[in-house]
Coordinates of C-alpha atoms and ligand atoms in Angstrom, one line a residue:
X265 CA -8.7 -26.1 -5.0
X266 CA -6.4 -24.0 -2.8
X267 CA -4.4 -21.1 -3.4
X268 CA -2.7 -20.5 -0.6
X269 CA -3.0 -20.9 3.2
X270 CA -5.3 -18.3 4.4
X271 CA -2.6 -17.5 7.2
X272 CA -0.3 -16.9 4.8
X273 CA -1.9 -15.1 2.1
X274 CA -0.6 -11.5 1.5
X275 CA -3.7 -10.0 -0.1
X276 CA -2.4 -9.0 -2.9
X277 CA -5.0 -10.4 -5.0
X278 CA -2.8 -11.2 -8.2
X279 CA -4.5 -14.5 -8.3
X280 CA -7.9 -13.1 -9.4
X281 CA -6.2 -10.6 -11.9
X282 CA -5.0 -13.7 -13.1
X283 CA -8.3 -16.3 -13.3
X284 CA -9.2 -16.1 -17.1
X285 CA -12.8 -17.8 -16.1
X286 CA -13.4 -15.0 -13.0
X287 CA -13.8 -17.9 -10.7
X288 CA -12.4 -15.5 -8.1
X289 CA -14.1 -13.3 -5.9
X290 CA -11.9 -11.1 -2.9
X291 CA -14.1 -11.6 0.6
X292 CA -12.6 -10.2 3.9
X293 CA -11.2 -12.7 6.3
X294 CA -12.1 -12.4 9.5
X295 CA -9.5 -10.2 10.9
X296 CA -10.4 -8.1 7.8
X297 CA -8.0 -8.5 5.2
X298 CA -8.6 -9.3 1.5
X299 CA -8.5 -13.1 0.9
X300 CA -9.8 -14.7 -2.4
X301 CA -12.7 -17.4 -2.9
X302 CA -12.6 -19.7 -5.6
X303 CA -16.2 -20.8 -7.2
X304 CA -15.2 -24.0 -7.7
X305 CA -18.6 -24.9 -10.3
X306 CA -16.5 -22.3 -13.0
X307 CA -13.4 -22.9 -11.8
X308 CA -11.5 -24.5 -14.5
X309 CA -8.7 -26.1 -12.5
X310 CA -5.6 -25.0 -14.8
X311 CA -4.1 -24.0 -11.6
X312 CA -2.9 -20.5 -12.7
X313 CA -3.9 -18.8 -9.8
X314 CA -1.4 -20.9 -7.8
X315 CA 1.7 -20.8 -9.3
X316 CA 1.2 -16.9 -9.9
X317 CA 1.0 -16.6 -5.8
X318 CA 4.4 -14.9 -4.1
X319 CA 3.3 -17.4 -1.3
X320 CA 4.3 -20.2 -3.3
X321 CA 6.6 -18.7 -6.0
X322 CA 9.5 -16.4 -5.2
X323 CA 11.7 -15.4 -8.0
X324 CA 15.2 -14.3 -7.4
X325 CA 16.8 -11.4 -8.4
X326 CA 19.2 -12.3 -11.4
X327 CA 22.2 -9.9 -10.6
X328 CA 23.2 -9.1 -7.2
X329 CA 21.5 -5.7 -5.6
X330 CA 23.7 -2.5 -5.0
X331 CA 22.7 -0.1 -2.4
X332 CA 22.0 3.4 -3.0
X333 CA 20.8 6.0 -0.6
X334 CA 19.1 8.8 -1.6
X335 CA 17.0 11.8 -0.4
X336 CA 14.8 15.2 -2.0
X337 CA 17.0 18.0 -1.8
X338 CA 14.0 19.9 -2.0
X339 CA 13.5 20.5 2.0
X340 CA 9.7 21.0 1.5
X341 CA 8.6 18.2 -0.4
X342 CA 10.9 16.0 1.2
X343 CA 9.1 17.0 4.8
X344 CA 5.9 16.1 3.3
X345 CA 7.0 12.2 2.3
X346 CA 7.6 9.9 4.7
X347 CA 11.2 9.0 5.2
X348 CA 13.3 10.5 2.2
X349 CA 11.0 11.5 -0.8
X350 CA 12.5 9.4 -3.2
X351 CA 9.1 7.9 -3.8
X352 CA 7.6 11.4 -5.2
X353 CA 11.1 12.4 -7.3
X354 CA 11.2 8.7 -9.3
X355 CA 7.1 9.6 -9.9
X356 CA 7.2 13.1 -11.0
X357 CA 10.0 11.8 -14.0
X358 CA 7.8 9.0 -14.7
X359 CA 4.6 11.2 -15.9
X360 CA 6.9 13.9 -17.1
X361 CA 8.4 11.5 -19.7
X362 CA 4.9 10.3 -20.9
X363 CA 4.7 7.7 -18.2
X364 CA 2.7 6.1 -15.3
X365 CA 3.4 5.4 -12.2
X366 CA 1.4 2.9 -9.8
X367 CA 1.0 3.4 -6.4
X368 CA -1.0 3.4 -3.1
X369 CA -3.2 6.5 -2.7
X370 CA -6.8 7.4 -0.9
X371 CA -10.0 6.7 -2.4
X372 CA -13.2 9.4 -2.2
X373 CA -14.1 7.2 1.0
X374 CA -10.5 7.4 2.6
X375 CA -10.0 3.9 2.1
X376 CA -6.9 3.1 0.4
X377 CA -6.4 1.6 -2.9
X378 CA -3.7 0.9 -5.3
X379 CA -3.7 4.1 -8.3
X380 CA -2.5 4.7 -11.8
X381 CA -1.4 7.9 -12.6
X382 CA -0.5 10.0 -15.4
X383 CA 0.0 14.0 -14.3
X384 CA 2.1 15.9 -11.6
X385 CA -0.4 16.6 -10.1
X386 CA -2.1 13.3 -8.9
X387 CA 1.8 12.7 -7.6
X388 CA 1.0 13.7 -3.9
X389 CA -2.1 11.6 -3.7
X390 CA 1.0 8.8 -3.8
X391 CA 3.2 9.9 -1.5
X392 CA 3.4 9.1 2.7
X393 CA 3.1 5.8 3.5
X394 CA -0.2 4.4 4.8
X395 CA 0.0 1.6 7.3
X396 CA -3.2 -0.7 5.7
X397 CA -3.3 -2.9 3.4
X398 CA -3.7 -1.4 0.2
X399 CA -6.6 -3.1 -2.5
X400 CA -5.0 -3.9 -5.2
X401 CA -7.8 -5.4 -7.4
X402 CA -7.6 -4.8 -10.8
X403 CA -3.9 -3.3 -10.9
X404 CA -1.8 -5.8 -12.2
X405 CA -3.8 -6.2 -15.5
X406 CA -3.7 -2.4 -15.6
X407 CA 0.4 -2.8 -15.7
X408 CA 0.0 -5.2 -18.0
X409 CA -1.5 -3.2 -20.9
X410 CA 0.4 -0.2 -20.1
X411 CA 3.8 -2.5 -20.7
X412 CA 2.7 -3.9 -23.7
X413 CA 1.6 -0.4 -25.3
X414 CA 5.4 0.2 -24.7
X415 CA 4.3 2.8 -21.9
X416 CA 7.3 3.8 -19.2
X417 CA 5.5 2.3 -16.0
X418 CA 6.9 2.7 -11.7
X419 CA 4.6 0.4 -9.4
X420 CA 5.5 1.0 -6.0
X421 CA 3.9 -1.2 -3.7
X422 CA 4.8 -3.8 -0.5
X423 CA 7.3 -6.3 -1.4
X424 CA 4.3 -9.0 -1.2
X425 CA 2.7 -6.9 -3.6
X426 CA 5.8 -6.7 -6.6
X427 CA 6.9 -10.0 -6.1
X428 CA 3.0 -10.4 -7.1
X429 CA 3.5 -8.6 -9.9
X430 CA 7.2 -10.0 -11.3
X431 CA 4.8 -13.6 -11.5
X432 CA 1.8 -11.9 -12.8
X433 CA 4.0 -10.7 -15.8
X434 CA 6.2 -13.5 -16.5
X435 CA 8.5 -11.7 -17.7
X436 CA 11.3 -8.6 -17.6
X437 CA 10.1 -5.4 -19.3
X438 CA 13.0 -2.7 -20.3
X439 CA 9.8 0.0 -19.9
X440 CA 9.2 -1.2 -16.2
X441 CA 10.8 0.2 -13.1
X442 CA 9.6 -1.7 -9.5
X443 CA 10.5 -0.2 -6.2
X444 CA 9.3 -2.0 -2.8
X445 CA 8.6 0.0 0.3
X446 CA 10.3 -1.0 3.5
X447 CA 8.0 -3.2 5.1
X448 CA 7.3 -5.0 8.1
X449 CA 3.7 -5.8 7.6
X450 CA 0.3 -4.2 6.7
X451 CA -2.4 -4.0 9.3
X452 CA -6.0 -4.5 8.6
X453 CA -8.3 -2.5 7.1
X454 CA -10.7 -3.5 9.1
X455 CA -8.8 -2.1 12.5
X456 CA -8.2 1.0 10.2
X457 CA -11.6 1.4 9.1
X458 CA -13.0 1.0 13.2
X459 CA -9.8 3.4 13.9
X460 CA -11.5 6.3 11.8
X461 CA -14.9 5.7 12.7
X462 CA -13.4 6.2 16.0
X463 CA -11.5 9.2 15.5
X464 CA -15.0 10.9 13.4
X465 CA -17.1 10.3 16.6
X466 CA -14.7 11.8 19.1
X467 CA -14.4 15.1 16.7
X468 CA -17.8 14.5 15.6
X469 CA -16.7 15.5 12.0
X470 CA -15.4 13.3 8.8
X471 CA -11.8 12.9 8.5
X472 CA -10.9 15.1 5.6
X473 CA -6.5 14.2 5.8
X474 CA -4.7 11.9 7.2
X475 CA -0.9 11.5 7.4
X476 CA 0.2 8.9 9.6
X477 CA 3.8 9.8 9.6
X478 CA 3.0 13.6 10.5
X479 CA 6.7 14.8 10.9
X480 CA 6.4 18.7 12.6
X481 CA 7.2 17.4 15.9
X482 CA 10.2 15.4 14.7
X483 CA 11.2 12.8 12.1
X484 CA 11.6 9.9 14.7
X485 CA 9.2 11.1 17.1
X486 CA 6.2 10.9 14.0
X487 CA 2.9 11.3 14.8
X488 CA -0.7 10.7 13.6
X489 CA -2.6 13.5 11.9
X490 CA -6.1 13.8 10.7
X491 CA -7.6 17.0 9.9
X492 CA -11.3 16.9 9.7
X493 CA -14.2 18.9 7.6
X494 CA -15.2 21.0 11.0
X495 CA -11.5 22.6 10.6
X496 CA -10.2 20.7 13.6
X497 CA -7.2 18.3 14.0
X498 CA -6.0 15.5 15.5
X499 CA -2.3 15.0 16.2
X500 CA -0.7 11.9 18.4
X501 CA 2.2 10.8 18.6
X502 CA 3.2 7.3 18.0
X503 CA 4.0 6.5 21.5
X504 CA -0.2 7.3 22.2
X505 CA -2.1 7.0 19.4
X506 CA -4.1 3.5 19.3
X507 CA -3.6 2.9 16.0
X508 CA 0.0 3.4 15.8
X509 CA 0.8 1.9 18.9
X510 CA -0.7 -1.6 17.4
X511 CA 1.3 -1.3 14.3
X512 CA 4.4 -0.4 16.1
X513 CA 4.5 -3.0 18.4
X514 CA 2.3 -5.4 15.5
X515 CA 5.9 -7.5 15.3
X516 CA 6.0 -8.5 19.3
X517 CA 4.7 -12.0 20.7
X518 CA 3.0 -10.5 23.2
X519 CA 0.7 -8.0 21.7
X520 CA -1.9 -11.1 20.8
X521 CA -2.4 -11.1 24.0
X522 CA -3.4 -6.9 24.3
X523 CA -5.7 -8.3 20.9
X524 CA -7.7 -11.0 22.8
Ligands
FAD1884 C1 2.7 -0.9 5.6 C2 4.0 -0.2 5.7 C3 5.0 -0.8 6.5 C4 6.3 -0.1 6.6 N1 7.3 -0.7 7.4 C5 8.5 -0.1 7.4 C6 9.6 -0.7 8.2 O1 9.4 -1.8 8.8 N2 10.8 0.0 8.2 C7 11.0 1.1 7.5 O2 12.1 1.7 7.6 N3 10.0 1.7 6.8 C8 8.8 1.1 6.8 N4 7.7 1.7 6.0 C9 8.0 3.0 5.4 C10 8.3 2.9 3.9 O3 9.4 2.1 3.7 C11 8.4 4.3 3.4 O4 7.2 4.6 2.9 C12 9.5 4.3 2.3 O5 10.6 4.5 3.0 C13 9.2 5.4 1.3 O6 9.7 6.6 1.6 P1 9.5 7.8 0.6 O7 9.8 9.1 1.4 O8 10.4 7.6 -0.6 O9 8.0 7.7 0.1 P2 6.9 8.7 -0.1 O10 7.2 9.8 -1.1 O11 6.3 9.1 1.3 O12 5.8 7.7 -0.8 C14 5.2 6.7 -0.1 C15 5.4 5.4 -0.9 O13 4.9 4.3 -0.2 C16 3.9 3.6 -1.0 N5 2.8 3.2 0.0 C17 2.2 3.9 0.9 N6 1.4 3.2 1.6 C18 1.4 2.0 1.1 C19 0.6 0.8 1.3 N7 -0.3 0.7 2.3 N8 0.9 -0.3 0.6 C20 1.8 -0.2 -0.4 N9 2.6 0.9 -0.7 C21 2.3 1.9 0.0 C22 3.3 4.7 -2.0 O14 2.8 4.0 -3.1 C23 4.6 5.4 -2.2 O15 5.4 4.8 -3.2 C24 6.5 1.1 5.9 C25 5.5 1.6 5.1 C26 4.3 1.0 5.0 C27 3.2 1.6 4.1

């Protein structure tokens, strides 16, 4: 049985949240992204891992969207987010009403993984974007039981990633409020994880921080930032750091060929 093409797949691993038998394990690919195996001698073939797949099923929106714009008056913690900060104000309201809010954050290891919160302060853990693919294993049956405890829940998360969860669910909750990110694409986290390892034997420390939208030198001319345990930094600015210069240009035909 096949979920998906593996070309296509998104990663967002809602199919495994989904497989009632566990015939679903998450392996890399080889360009390093998450991509899901089906054991196919306890694999029950009831097919629900397909049809919950945003590859295959896209639901539309039933009323047509109207545009706000909107931005944290609040000049400090709106220079520490990384376009507007509207992210980190819908959060902060969510926990102070009792709520939880769902979003990408750092693990111990720096890698990054897809959180559930409940205080102010694990808000900032949340906030700036960070251009990986985020692992979201386990997430979606997390929303799940917070809905149907009646809990106030925000997932923020790639497009990919809450079209994922609208089919994981079903259904509309009152109690649930889904924001996607911008997004033109996630890279690997196997080019991020060869990116720090990079960076840590250059300063010959571990990365302690890392903001990849570091905005002191301007909000358009952003740069990388990683502050390390030996009390030294590393700032670059889009146009030369490696990393960012992949996943700027990660849209154009010809940067296969810089790849190969
Ligand atoms: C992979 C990626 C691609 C992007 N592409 C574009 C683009 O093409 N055009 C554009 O204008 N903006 C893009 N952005 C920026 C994104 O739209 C901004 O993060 C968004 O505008 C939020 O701004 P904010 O100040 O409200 O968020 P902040 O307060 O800075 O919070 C960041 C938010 O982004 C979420 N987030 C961070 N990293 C990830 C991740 N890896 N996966 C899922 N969610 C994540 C967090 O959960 C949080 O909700 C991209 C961001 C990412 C992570």
């Amino acid at each position: 049985m096949k979920i998906c093409d593996e070309l296509s797949c998104t990663g967002c691993l809602a199919c495994a949240d989904t497989c009632k038998m566990q015939a679903i394990s998450v392996k890399k690919n080889r360009q390093g992204f998450s991509y899901p195996v089906i054991n196919d001698s306890v694999c029950v073939r009831c097919g629900k891992c397909v049809s919950v797949c945003p590859v295959n099923v896209q639901k539309k929106n039933k009323a047509a969207a109207v545009p706000f714009a909107c931005w944290d008056k609040d000049d400090k913690e709106r220079k520490s987010a990384t376009s507007g900060g509207f992210f980190t104000c819908l959060a902060k309201k969510f926990v102070e009403d009792g709520g939880v809010a769902y979003g990408a954050a750092y693990d111990s290891s720096m890698k990054v993984v897809h959180k559930r919160i409940t205080s102010l302060n694990e808000v900032t853990q949340m906030r700036g974007s960070k251009y990986v693919q985020s692992d979201t294993s386990q997430i979606y049956k997390k929303v799940k039981a917070d809905l149907s405890i009646g809990k106030k829940v925000l997932f923020s998360g790639t497009p990919c990633q809450v079209a994922a969860l609208k089919n994981y669910l079903g259904k509309d909750y009152e109690n649930l409020l889904l924001v996607d990110i911008m997004c033109h694409g996630v890279p690997s986290p196997l080019i991020y994880d060869d990116y720090r390892k990079w960076l840590e034997n250059k300063q010959k420390s571990k990365i302690r921080k890392l903001d990849f939208r570091y905005k002191k030198p301007g909000w358009t001319v952003f740069s990388m930032k990683a502050d390390f345990e030996n009390g030294k930094s590393y700032v670059s600015s889009k146009y030369e750091d490696p990393y960012h210069c992949f996943f700027s240009l990660g849209g154009r035909s010809d940067v296969k060929a810089v790849l190969l």
